[in-house]
Amino acid sequence: MTPYPEITSAVLHRLLVLQAKRHLGPGVPGASIEQRLKEASEDQIRAFLETISHSFREAEQQSARQARALLISTDEANTLTSRLAKLNDELGDALTFIENELTTLARDFPESITPRPASENRITALAEQFKQVASTWHIHERGIIEAQRLAESLRKEADRANKAKSDFLAAMSHEIRTPLNGVIGMTGLLLQTQLNEQQLEQAETIHSCGDTLLSLINNILDYSKIESGNLDLENVPFILQNAIEDVLDLFKHSMSSKKIEILIWIDPATPHAFVGDLTRFRQILINLVGNAVKFTPEGQIELTIQPNSTGKRGKWLASVHDTGIGIPPDRMDRLFRVFSQVDASTTREFGGTGLGLAISLRLVEAMGGEIWVENRTPVGSTFHFSFDLPGCEPPEASISILNGPELLWGATVLVIDDLALNLKIIEAYLLNWGAKAICFLSPISALEWIKAGNSYQLLITDQDMPGMTGTELLDSIHDLGLPDIPSLLLTSVGWSPVTQSGVSVLSKPVKAFELARCIGGLIGGRPVVSEPLRKQGTAPRFKYFPAKVLVAEDNPVNQRLIRLLLAQFGVDAEYRNNGLEALESYEISRPDIILMDVRMPEMDGYEATRRIRQLPGVTDDHPQIIALTANALTDERNVGLKAGMNDYLTKPVMRSELFRALLRACRLTAGETEIENHH
């Protein structure tokens, strides 16, 4: 900056004059700044120049700040203008959208919204239409509220109707099961006595009719539970092999009488155990296997479990294939309907209600799977169902069965059966148990193999084979003069005459643990011969029952039935007719076990149980109170547990279930007891 810049601003000139007076002295009146500078001292001039320079620097800084402020203000104004323009565009689009929507509403609801005249102000017309929309909405809102109130009223009415239906079913179940308990129980006892052929046939007919009626009641109640959403599935570990074999046990007699052979194949990739509802899983298998047995006059039934590769839901696949009458393609859509049969004539010939498959469908869906059916050529059909239960490690108690007999390791076993799948199944067992299996489909080929000098340590053969039966094969081998080899004969008719020593007999379908037990006995020199299937036989009983028992039952027939059953078990008991008498009797005799009917006059079983649990010296485990209930619809177990009961049995009470319940209760209250078999 030059010391004497040209001054063009009056403001700057006044500033210079002011500073000259302050730093250069007053001088001669009217003297110019130049004159004052000439007259001023050097210090005055230096102070004057420093002040002027400082003032100019402040002026420049202020000017720069103002310039920056102006620039910022200009940028903000431009941004705001841009945003306003964009907002204006968006507002225009929104108004256009609103106009279109209101135009559509006006077209669809002309009675509620007036179309906007083209000449009317845009905003005014839209505001008017919005008022009409709001008014219409309020009207519809009131309608919705009324509809909700009506729906709630209908829901409550439906709940009341559903409860009435459940109460009715529960009452009917109780009233039907009570006499049915006497019918099935008494005929069961009758069948264990010595009867002639005519009496045996009549008693078996009564028992079979009772079982059929019980099955129908159970199916109706199960479907009612499913429909009402009250069916809860358990999640407990179970052994797959045991579950399947328990199901097949139910059909062993009917299969042998019809000459049906059933084969079980569990793919090695399938877990030995699953976590799920064992009862419901068995129920599905019972329905499918039962249908296969019912509609197959002769031939084979194959039950297989393997990983699911069908593309349908569920990780595992179960299939039941039969060689029965098959299903017409145009009737397959009826299979899973309630109370529906493929053909009305089959109901008369084979029986059934059509509920089994409908229930199975719901249970399979609850297990994360699907169920379907396909016809097989040339005969028969296959039912498939998938499920998504998680696998788990089997309990330690089953490990020994899965491993098989230790003496079988490294042994060579000769297996003969005319069915390839049966060979495959037995071979899988043997390989899993560490043995080497030599398999033949023909007994004649197996005999030639033996004549060629080949050695083996065990022979397993089917009995019913074309060309040569199993017993004939054993006789032919014996005639060769070779050393006796332990042999196992498998029969589908339940009994085969065996004249040789060192031979065991098992009836099909063969359980894994039975096969392991028989093989272990044969190798160890203890052959096992199974008894023929029959109704009359041995039954377990207690050699000595240390627990005191009290029975509370108001129905005379049911009380008589329990008295006879307990007498067969070797158990003495006190008997009372209602809960009040049971309470009074308990205070005197203090029994260890109480069989308590649920519905009784004067005082029901629940109230009697609660009163007993409140008495001095009574604990949660002593006495053991077992409920006897004919009500299978409601959750009787939870109701009983809350009242203080320890166990429950559903009527009709089965002999085996009552025996096991007494055994459990005795062990908890009075200790172990010995069991024996009697005729």
XYZ file of C-alpha atoms in Angstrom:
679
model
C 0.000 0.000 0.000
C 1.364 3.446 -0.951
C 1.678 6.033 1.850
C -0.595 8.449 0.070
C -3.283 6.608 -1.829
C -5.802 8.464 -3.884
C -8.853 9.115 -1.742
C -12.081 8.820 -3.666
C -14.419 8.180 -0.797
C -15.762 10.966 1.386
C -15.861 8.521 4.281
C -12.188 7.735 3.900
C -11.391 11.431 3.618
C -13.162 12.206 6.856
C -11.307 9.330 8.472
C -7.984 10.745 7.357
C -8.847 14.239 8.597
C -9.956 12.820 11.955
C -6.786 10.817 12.393
C -4.603 13.783 11.267
C -6.123 15.968 13.990
C -5.551 13.265 16.572
C -1.958 12.441 15.670
C -0.583 15.513 13.796
C -1.887 18.253 16.021
C -4.459 21.011 15.297
C -2.147 22.973 13.024
C -3.263 26.081 11.139
C -7.023 26.205 10.699
C -8.031 25.002 7.237
C -4.590 23.458 6.561
C -4.625 20.318 4.380
C -3.334 16.928 5.433
C -0.220 17.482 3.335
C 0.536 20.711 5.208
C -0.031 19.042 8.514
C 2.325 16.214 7.563
C 5.022 18.760 6.646
C 4.679 20.469 9.995
C 4.401 17.248 12.057
C 7.280 15.494 13.752
C 8.559 12.117 12.619
C 6.882 10.325 15.587
C 3.565 11.999 14.801
C 3.803 10.964 11.155
C 4.715 7.364 12.166
C 1.762 7.163 14.575
C -0.559 8.637 11.982
C 0.520 6.148 9.299
C 0.223 3.161 11.684
C -3.271 4.205 12.657
C -4.305 4.668 9.041
C -2.813 1.282 8.091
C -4.592 -0.409 10.965
C -7.889 1.228 9.960
C -7.433 0.117 6.382
C -6.667 -3.467 7.457
C -9.809 -3.565 9.569
C -11.782 -2.140 6.661
C -10.390 -4.795 4.310
C -11.208 -7.615 6.797
C -14.706 -6.293 7.280
C -15.123 -6.074 3.530
C -13.923 -9.672 3.141
C -16.327 -10.874 5.842
C -19.176 -9.082 4.154
C -18.198 -10.603 0.818
C -18.128 -14.097 2.319
C -21.470 -13.530 4.038
C -22.930 -12.341 0.776
C -21.563 -15.386 -1.045
C -22.989 -17.758 1.569
C -26.329 -16.000 1.506
C -26.367 -16.229 -2.262
C -25.592 -20.018 -2.184
C -28.263 -20.631 0.420
C -30.734 -18.627 -1.540
C -29.916 -20.615 -4.680
C -30.246 -23.944 -2.774
C -33.501 -22.849 -1.229
C -34.785 -21.759 -4.592
C -33.821 -25.155 -6.064
C -35.491 -27.027 -3.225
C -38.584 -24.907 -3.505
C -38.718 -25.646 -7.205
C -38.347 -29.364 -6.523
C -40.975 -29.191 -3.792
C -43.266 -27.388 -6.157
C -42.787 -30.193 -8.713
C -43.462 -32.834 -6.056
C -46.506 -30.943 -4.883
C -47.764 -30.863 -8.441
C -47.202 -34.619 -8.788
C -48.941 -35.223 -5.464
C -51.896 -33.110 -6.485
C -52.090 -34.974 -9.776
C -51.978 -38.341 -7.938
C -54.653 -37.176 -5.499
C -56.781 -35.939 -8.358
C -56.491 -39.275 -10.134
C -57.342 -41.221 -6.979
C -60.288 -39.004 -6.166
C -61.467 -39.256 -9.761
C -61.314 -43.081 -9.463
C -63.184 -42.991 -6.155
C -65.789 -40.663 -7.645
C -66.235 -43.080 -10.532
C -66.488 -46.146 -8.250
C -68.629 -44.469 -5.582
C -70.693 -41.803 -7.379
C -73.258 -41.839 -4.597
C -70.647 -40.723 -2.045
C -68.117 -38.543 -3.963
C -68.990 -35.893 -6.545
C -66.765 -35.702 -9.682
C -64.677 -32.463 -9.854
C -65.952 -29.975 -12.479
C -63.246 -29.019 -14.998
C -63.870 -25.299 -14.500
C -63.638 -25.362 -10.701
C -60.534 -24.243 -8.819
C -58.193 -27.149 -8.407
C -57.453 -26.818 -4.661
C -61.031 -25.949 -3.772
C -62.394 -28.962 -5.661
C -59.887 -31.286 -4.033
C -60.726 -29.949 -0.564
C -64.424 -30.531 -1.220
C -63.812 -34.068 -2.410
C -61.636 -34.735 0.637
C -64.516 -33.679 2.864
C -66.755 -36.149 1.023
C -64.151 -38.917 1.440
C -63.827 -38.188 5.167
C -67.577 -38.256 5.598
C -67.858 -41.534 3.684
C -64.991 -43.013 5.727
C -66.713 -42.150 8.991
C -69.855 -43.882 7.747
C -67.889 -46.996 6.753
C -65.919 -46.882 10.007
C -69.142 -47.084 11.948
C -70.132 -50.023 9.736
C -66.799 -51.715 10.435
C -67.240 -51.224 14.160
C -70.705 -52.747 13.962
C -69.325 -55.635 11.898
C -66.596 -56.200 14.486
C -69.169 -56.229 17.249
C -71.247 -58.719 15.285
C -68.165 -60.866 14.573
C -67.240 -60.857 18.259
C -70.785 -61.833 19.163
C -70.699 -64.659 16.590
C -67.275 -65.763 17.889
C -68.607 -65.979 21.427
C -71.620 -67.873 20.136
C -69.311 -70.241 18.229
C -67.195 -70.724 21.357
C -70.309 -71.550 23.333
C -71.422 -73.982 20.622
C -67.965 -75.536 20.467
C -67.878 -75.904 24.245
C -71.338 -77.424 24.174
C -70.146 -79.863 21.496
C -67.047 -80.713 23.526
C -69.107 -81.172 26.672
C -71.539 -83.377 24.769
C -68.719 -85.491 23.299
C -67.069 -85.764 26.702
C -70.336 -86.842 28.303
C -71.098 -89.338 25.523
C -67.548 -90.662 25.668
C -67.904 -91.211 29.390
C -71.319 -92.828 29.110
C -70.241 -95.136 26.256
C -66.852 -96.056 27.684
C -68.289 -96.992 31.072
C -70.341 -99.986 29.826
C -67.749 -100.685 27.136
C -65.199 -101.123 29.903
C -67.321 -103.982 31.202
C -67.853 -105.520 27.756
C -64.178 -105.554 26.721
C -62.844 -106.311 30.191
C -65.204 -109.201 30.921
C -64.739 -110.799 27.481
C -60.984 -110.424 27.939
C -61.258 -112.362 31.195
C -63.557 -114.891 29.534
C -61.042 -115.522 26.758
C -58.452 -116.486 29.358
C -60.623 -119.357 30.597
C -61.028 -122.839 29.120
C -63.700 -122.559 26.392
C -64.933 -124.935 23.727
C -64.658 -123.872 20.074
C -68.164 -122.393 19.870
C -67.770 -120.433 23.116
C -64.336 -119.217 22.061
C -65.678 -117.986 18.704
C -68.584 -116.174 20.367
C -66.354 -114.560 23.000
C -63.836 -113.468 20.355
C -66.689 -111.947 18.312
C -67.902 -109.930 21.314
C -64.352 -108.800 22.080
C -63.731 -107.851 18.445
C -66.972 -105.835 18.287
C -65.986 -104.045 21.492
C -62.562 -103.208 20.045
C -64.210 -101.903 16.870
C -66.566 -99.691 18.843
C -63.697 -98.411 20.992
C -61.661 -97.621 17.868
C -64.598 -95.672 16.419
C -65.008 -93.657 19.643
C -61.287 -92.913 19.788
C -61.235 -91.761 16.154
C -64.189 -89.429 16.657
C -62.617 -87.917 19.769
C -59.228 -87.550 18.064
C -60.776 -85.751 15.103
C -62.745 -83.516 17.446
C -59.532 -82.565 19.259
C -57.783 -81.784 15.981
C -60.682 -79.701 14.658
C -60.891 -77.669 17.868
C -57.120 -77.075 17.931
C -56.715 -78.874 21.278
C -54.286 -81.532 20.089
C -50.767 -80.927 21.442
C -47.912 -83.136 20.266
C -45.338 -84.357 22.765
C -41.587 -84.159 22.173
C -39.890 -87.159 23.765
C -37.157 -89.483 22.429
C -38.298 -92.854 21.031
C -36.633 -95.777 19.244
C -37.866 -96.033 15.650
C -37.413 -99.810 15.422
C -39.370 -100.373 18.630
C -42.185 -98.061 17.502
C -42.599 -99.963 14.232
C -42.403 -103.399 15.843
C -44.978 -102.429 18.488
C -47.356 -101.480 15.683
C -46.818 -104.755 13.832
C -47.496 -106.712 17.029
C -51.093 -105.477 16.862
C -51.600 -107.170 13.472
C -49.577 -110.333 14.001
C -52.626 -112.557 14.491
C -54.651 -111.151 11.572
C -51.637 -111.363 9.235
C -50.963 -114.993 10.109
C -54.616 -115.964 9.587
C -54.595 -114.325 6.115
C -51.103 -115.578 5.177
C -49.727 -112.069 4.761
C -46.031 -111.449 5.167
C -44.871 -108.030 6.299
C -41.370 -106.715 5.706
C -39.628 -103.838 7.453
C -36.760 -101.924 5.863
C -35.117 -98.994 7.660
C -32.474 -97.276 5.552
C -29.098 -97.180 7.363
C -29.040 -93.402 6.820
C -32.112 -93.085 9.061
C -31.498 -92.260 12.763
C -32.137 -95.051 15.272
C -34.162 -92.644 17.423
C -36.295 -89.530 16.957
C -37.736 -86.825 19.195
C -41.488 -86.489 18.783
C -44.891 -87.799 19.815
C -44.508 -91.590 19.864
C -48.234 -92.215 20.395
C -49.284 -90.136 17.393
C -46.470 -91.492 15.203
C -47.629 -95.028 16.008
C -51.225 -93.972 15.334
C -50.328 -92.978 11.765
C -48.558 -96.297 11.196
C -51.471 -98.222 12.749
C -53.920 -96.562 10.350
C -51.799 -97.215 7.259
C -50.695 -100.743 8.162
C -54.222 -101.577 9.332
C -55.655 -100.536 5.963
C -52.985 -102.538 4.147
C -53.801 -105.654 6.189
C -57.543 -105.095 5.760
C -57.446 -104.741 1.963
C -54.769 -107.371 1.244
C -56.189 -110.921 1.125
C -52.732 -112.456 0.599
C -49.222 -111.461 -0.364
C -46.830 -108.948 1.168
C -46.850 -105.627 2.956
C -43.641 -103.599 2.922
C -42.954 -100.858 5.460
C -39.895 -98.731 4.689
C -38.320 -95.690 6.363
C -35.671 -93.673 4.526
C -34.466 -90.118 3.814
C -37.050 -88.138 1.873
C -35.986 -87.424 -1.718
C -39.473 -86.821 -3.161
C -39.314 -83.020 -3.041
C -42.216 -82.872 -0.598
C -41.983 -81.368 2.892
C -40.257 -83.350 5.612
C -36.772 -84.807 5.979
C -37.816 -88.470 6.349
C -40.151 -90.688 4.328
C -42.242 -93.658 5.490
C -43.965 -95.887 2.933
C -46.464 -98.740 3.309
C -46.790 -100.845 0.161
C -49.292 -103.685 -0.159
C -50.309 -106.209 -2.789
C -54.013 -105.750 -2.082
C -57.033 -104.681 -4.124
C -55.635 -101.258 -5.052
C -57.511 -97.971 -5.441
C -59.403 -96.865 -8.567
C -57.747 -93.674 -9.922
C -61.084 -91.807 -10.050
C -61.707 -92.518 -6.346
C -58.340 -91.510 -4.882
C -59.529 -87.970 -4.069
C -61.946 -89.409 -1.486
C -59.276 -91.069 0.629
C -58.512 -88.307 3.126
C -62.062 -86.993 3.548
C -63.925 -87.408 6.815
C -66.352 -90.384 6.909
C -65.503 -91.194 3.296
C -64.723 -94.545 1.701
C -63.305 -95.227 -1.755
C -66.349 -97.377 -2.448
C -69.479 -97.639 -0.329
C -69.453 -101.405 -0.837
C -66.085 -101.700 0.886
C -67.646 -100.422 4.092
C -69.907 -103.447 4.243
C -67.166 -105.905 3.229
C -64.211 -104.513 5.163
C -65.714 -102.137 7.747
C -64.332 -98.765 8.765
C -65.526 -95.175 9.056
C -63.070 -93.288 6.855
C -61.786 -91.311 9.831
C -58.392 -92.984 10.095
C -56.825 -91.404 7.011
C -58.378 -88.003 7.740
C -56.799 -88.059 11.206
C -53.489 -89.289 9.770
C -53.480 -86.359 7.334
C -53.759 -83.838 10.175
C -51.158 -85.612 12.322
C -48.656 -85.800 9.463
C -49.121 -82.089 8.745
C -48.540 -81.347 12.445
C -45.241 -83.267 12.141
C -44.101 -81.056 9.258
C -44.814 -83.532 6.464
C -47.267 -84.590 3.772
C -49.227 -87.777 3.057
C -50.198 -89.160 -0.340
C -50.990 -92.421 -2.125
C -50.103 -94.008 -5.443
C -51.261 -97.156 -7.194
C -48.666 -99.815 -7.921
C -48.691 -102.111 -10.897
C -49.811 -104.781 -11.380
C -51.641 -104.789 -8.014
C -51.730 -102.942 -4.734
C -51.072 -99.398 -3.589
C -48.486 -97.455 -1.601
C -49.182 -94.857 1.053
C -46.337 -92.429 1.699
C -45.995 -89.906 4.484
C -43.083 -87.607 5.194
C -42.200 -86.149 8.579
C -39.698 -83.667 9.966
C -38.850 -85.008 13.421
C -35.284 -84.412 14.664
C -33.066 -87.436 15.132
C -31.349 -88.173 18.455
C -29.088 -90.700 20.136
C -30.930 -93.858 21.290
C -31.218 -94.496 25.046
C -28.459 -96.628 26.562
C -30.942 -99.435 27.256
C -31.333 -100.064 23.517
C -27.651 -100.029 22.602
C -27.168 -103.736 23.356
C -30.080 -104.652 21.072
C -28.770 -102.461 18.281
C -25.325 -104.060 18.603
C -26.648 -107.628 18.598
C -25.143 -110.768 20.178
C -21.399 -110.534 20.832
C -20.866 -114.185 19.763
C -22.111 -113.312 16.272
C -19.112 -111.119 15.434
C -17.148 -112.598 12.502
C -19.561 -115.520 12.017
C -20.797 -116.655 8.582
C -24.591 -116.860 8.426
C -26.502 -118.630 5.649
C -29.833 -116.871 4.910
C -32.539 -118.324 2.630
C -35.765 -116.534 1.676
C -37.658 -116.333 -1.611
C -38.323 -112.590 -1.087
C -35.407 -110.336 -1.998
C -36.446 -107.556 0.390
C -36.604 -109.985 3.298
C -33.063 -111.095 2.509
C -32.003 -107.459 2.387
C -33.529 -106.761 5.798
C -31.964 -109.763 7.569
C -28.638 -109.126 5.839
C -28.678 -105.522 7.127
C -29.249 -106.763 10.701
C -26.425 -109.279 10.438
C -23.968 -106.851 8.888
C -24.786 -104.325 11.607
C -24.059 -107.036 14.186
C -20.666 -107.862 12.642
C -21.577 -111.090 10.814
C -21.071 -112.129 7.190
C -24.329 -112.984 5.399
C -24.526 -115.484 2.507
C -27.971 -115.033 0.929
C -29.993 -117.287 -1.388
C -33.428 -116.773 -2.912
C -33.829 -120.514 -3.516
C -33.491 -123.255 -0.878
C -32.311 -125.667 -3.577
C -29.436 -123.296 -4.490
C -28.524 -123.004 -0.814
C -28.498 -126.801 -0.483
C -26.136 -127.090 -3.466
C -23.854 -124.477 -1.847
C -23.726 -126.572 1.320
C -23.047 -129.780 -0.646
C -20.079 -128.003 -2.277
C -18.381 -128.067 1.113
C -18.890 -124.453 2.198
C -19.028 -123.858 5.932
C -21.209 -121.589 8.051
C -21.937 -121.061 11.737
C -25.670 -120.239 11.621
C -28.577 -120.828 9.241
C -31.677 -118.613 8.961
C -34.406 -119.800 6.614
C -37.967 -118.884 5.726
C -40.565 -121.647 6.129
C -43.002 -120.940 3.288
C -40.981 -121.073 0.036
C -41.799 -122.515 -3.405
C -40.210 -125.861 -4.261
C -38.987 -126.618 -0.748
C -40.161 -125.460 2.672
C -37.826 -124.425 5.439
C -38.403 -127.621 7.434
C -37.770 -129.703 4.310
C -34.502 -127.819 3.786
C -33.441 -128.542 7.366
C -34.324 -132.223 6.926
C -32.305 -132.371 3.677
C -29.279 -130.799 5.389
C -29.643 -133.270 8.272
C -29.713 -136.179 5.806
C -26.315 -135.129 4.445
C -24.782 -136.365 7.670
C -23.074 -133.066 8.365
C -22.583 -131.773 11.906
C -25.659 -130.019 13.284
C -25.514 -126.260 12.726
C -27.688 -123.877 14.823
C -30.703 -122.938 12.689
C -33.509 -120.396 12.888
C -36.829 -120.982 11.129
C -38.967 -117.940 10.268
C -42.671 -118.526 9.721
C -45.555 -116.227 8.806
C -48.229 -118.572 10.229
C -47.036 -118.418 13.830
C -46.102 -122.089 14.258
C -44.138 -124.755 12.391
C -43.417 -128.322 13.516
C -39.734 -128.818 14.289
C -38.366 -132.316 14.790
C -34.673 -131.457 15.058
C -32.737 -130.210 18.022
C -30.777 -126.996 17.824
C -33.551 -125.213 15.886
C -35.382 -122.054 16.995
C -38.654 -120.813 15.523
C -39.779 -117.186 15.206
C -43.034 -115.912 13.756
C -42.978 -112.979 11.326
C -42.695 -110.058 11.389
C -39.531 -110.639 13.379
C -38.519 -107.998 15.899
C -34.865 -106.998 15.996
C -34.509 -107.782 19.706
C -36.291 -111.165 19.241
C -33.948 -112.012 16.380
C -30.938 -111.018 18.476
C -32.255 -113.006 21.455
C -32.848 -116.158 19.386
C -29.490 -115.934 17.624
C -27.750 -115.416 20.938
C -29.568 -118.450 22.359
C -28.724 -120.624 19.359
C -25.025 -119.767 19.385
C -24.963 -120.236 23.143
C -26.662 -123.639 22.888
C -30.119 -122.519 24.103
C -32.591 -122.815 21.168
C -35.869 -120.896 21.526
C -39.134 -122.146 20.040
C -41.917 -119.542 19.836
C -45.408 -120.590 20.839
C -48.280 -120.539 18.336
C -50.473 -117.455 18.258
C -53.469 -118.028 20.481
C -55.837 -116.145 22.722
C -55.516 -118.431 25.721
C -52.085 -118.483 27.290
C -50.037 -117.372 30.214
C -50.436 -114.033 31.941
C -48.213 -112.308 34.496
C -49.192 -112.029 38.151
C -47.526 -110.990 41.403
C -46.094 -113.781 43.567
C -46.512 -111.416 46.515
C -47.915 -107.876 46.442
C -46.694 -105.917 49.492
C -48.789 -102.772 48.907
C -52.271 -102.216 50.335
C -54.838 -101.282 47.669
C -58.107 -99.327 47.842
C -60.554 -99.155 44.917
C -63.168 -96.377 44.636
C -65.667 -97.180 41.831
C -69.434 -96.535 41.808
C -70.360 -98.667 38.770
C -71.093 -102.244 39.926
C -69.983 -103.856 36.638
C -66.705 -101.944 36.553
C -66.086 -102.655 40.225
C -66.669 -106.352 39.568
C -64.268 -106.231 36.596
C -61.495 -104.597 38.636
C -62.071 -107.124 41.429
C -61.596 -110.020 38.969
C -58.537 -108.442 37.360
C -56.867 -107.783 40.698
C -57.632 -111.332 41.780
C -55.868 -112.585 38.645
C -52.901 -110.401 39.530
C -52.782 -111.856 43.049
C -53.765 -108.509 44.606
C -56.233 -108.029 47.476
C -58.069 -104.715 47.827
C -60.765 -102.790 49.700
C -63.699 -101.536 47.607
C -65.748 -98.353 48.114
C -68.624 -96.872 46.114
C -67.730 -93.156 46.048
C -65.121 -90.581 46.955
C -66.534 -89.870 50.403
C -66.339 -93.547 51.402
C -62.810 -93.702 49.977
C -61.769 -90.705 52.094
C -63.218 -92.219 55.240
C -61.638 -95.601 54.495
C -58.224 -94.041 53.861
C -58.203 -92.341 57.256
C -58.674 -95.768 58.877
C -56.574 -98.210 56.811
C -54.016 -95.899 55.112
C -53.579 -97.915 51.864
C -50.473 -97.483 49.669
C -52.329 -97.408 46.318
C -55.762 -96.021 45.463
C -57.558 -96.751 42.182
C -59.861 -93.721 42.026
C -62.784 -93.372 39.642
C -63.255 -89.757 38.551
C -67.041 -89.373 38.349
C -68.813 -90.663 41.447
C -71.845 -89.550 43.491
C -71.557 -87.631 46.779
C -67.873 -86.840 46.166
C -65.982 -87.222 42.884
C -62.466 -88.566 42.554
C -60.828 -85.156 42.218
C -62.280 -83.795 45.435
C -61.519 -87.022 47.292
C -57.903 -86.823 46.095
C -57.567 -83.204 47.235
C -58.976 -84.080 50.677
C -56.604 -87.050 51.053
C -53.565 -84.939 50.121
C -54.477 -82.487 52.895
C -54.452 -85.161 55.634
C -51.533 -85.313 58.120
C -48.675 -87.596 57.079
C -49.711 -87.699 53.422
C -47.097 -86.752 50.795
C -47.231 -86.171 47.056
C -45.942 -89.711 46.421
C -47.719 -91.635 49.153
C -50.312 -92.894 48.600
C -50.073 -93.428 44.842
C -53.468 -92.369 43.464
C -54.322 -93.726 39.996
C -57.268 -92.132 38.219
C -59.810 -94.331 36.436
C -61.584 -92.165 33.873
C -63.982 -92.754 31.019
C -63.490 -89.181 29.804
C -60.928 -89.298 26.982
C -61.746 -85.925 25.383
C -60.555 -83.430 27.961
C -57.002 -83.215 29.291
C -57.694 -85.548 32.171
C -54.036 -85.990 33.037
C -53.469 -82.301 33.842
C -56.723 -82.066 35.777
C -55.768 -85.128 37.787
C -52.214 -83.932 38.437
C -53.499 -80.598 39.720
C -55.821 -82.461 42.085
C -52.904 -84.539 43.393
C -53.173 -87.769 41.357
C -50.016 -89.621 40.284
C -51.215 -91.606 37.251
C -54.337 -92.215 35.181
C -55.938 -95.012 33.175
C -58.575 -94.471 30.508
C -61.542 -96.799 30.355
C -61.900 -99.380 28.980
C -59.002 -100.346 31.253
C -56.733 -102.843 29.536
C -55.352 -105.682 31.634
C -51.720 -105.002 30.711
C -52.023 -101.269 31.421
C -53.543 -101.887 34.856
C -50.810 -104.408 35.684
C -48.027 -101.976 34.699
C -49.643 -99.119 36.641
C -49.858 -101.265 39.790
C -46.251 -102.394 39.346
C -45.034 -98.773 39.082
C -47.066 -97.675 42.091
C -45.909 -100.640 44.190
C -42.253 -99.905 43.497
C -42.730 -96.288 44.600
C -44.605 -97.076 47.813
C -43.776 -100.581 49.048
C -40.678 -101.651 47.114
C -39.942 -104.324 44.502
C -42.176 -107.366 44.062
C -41.714 -110.674 42.231
C -43.695 -111.537 39.080
C -44.638 -114.982 37.763
C -46.684 -116.363 34.846
C -49.834 -118.391 35.288
C -52.404 -120.061 33.030
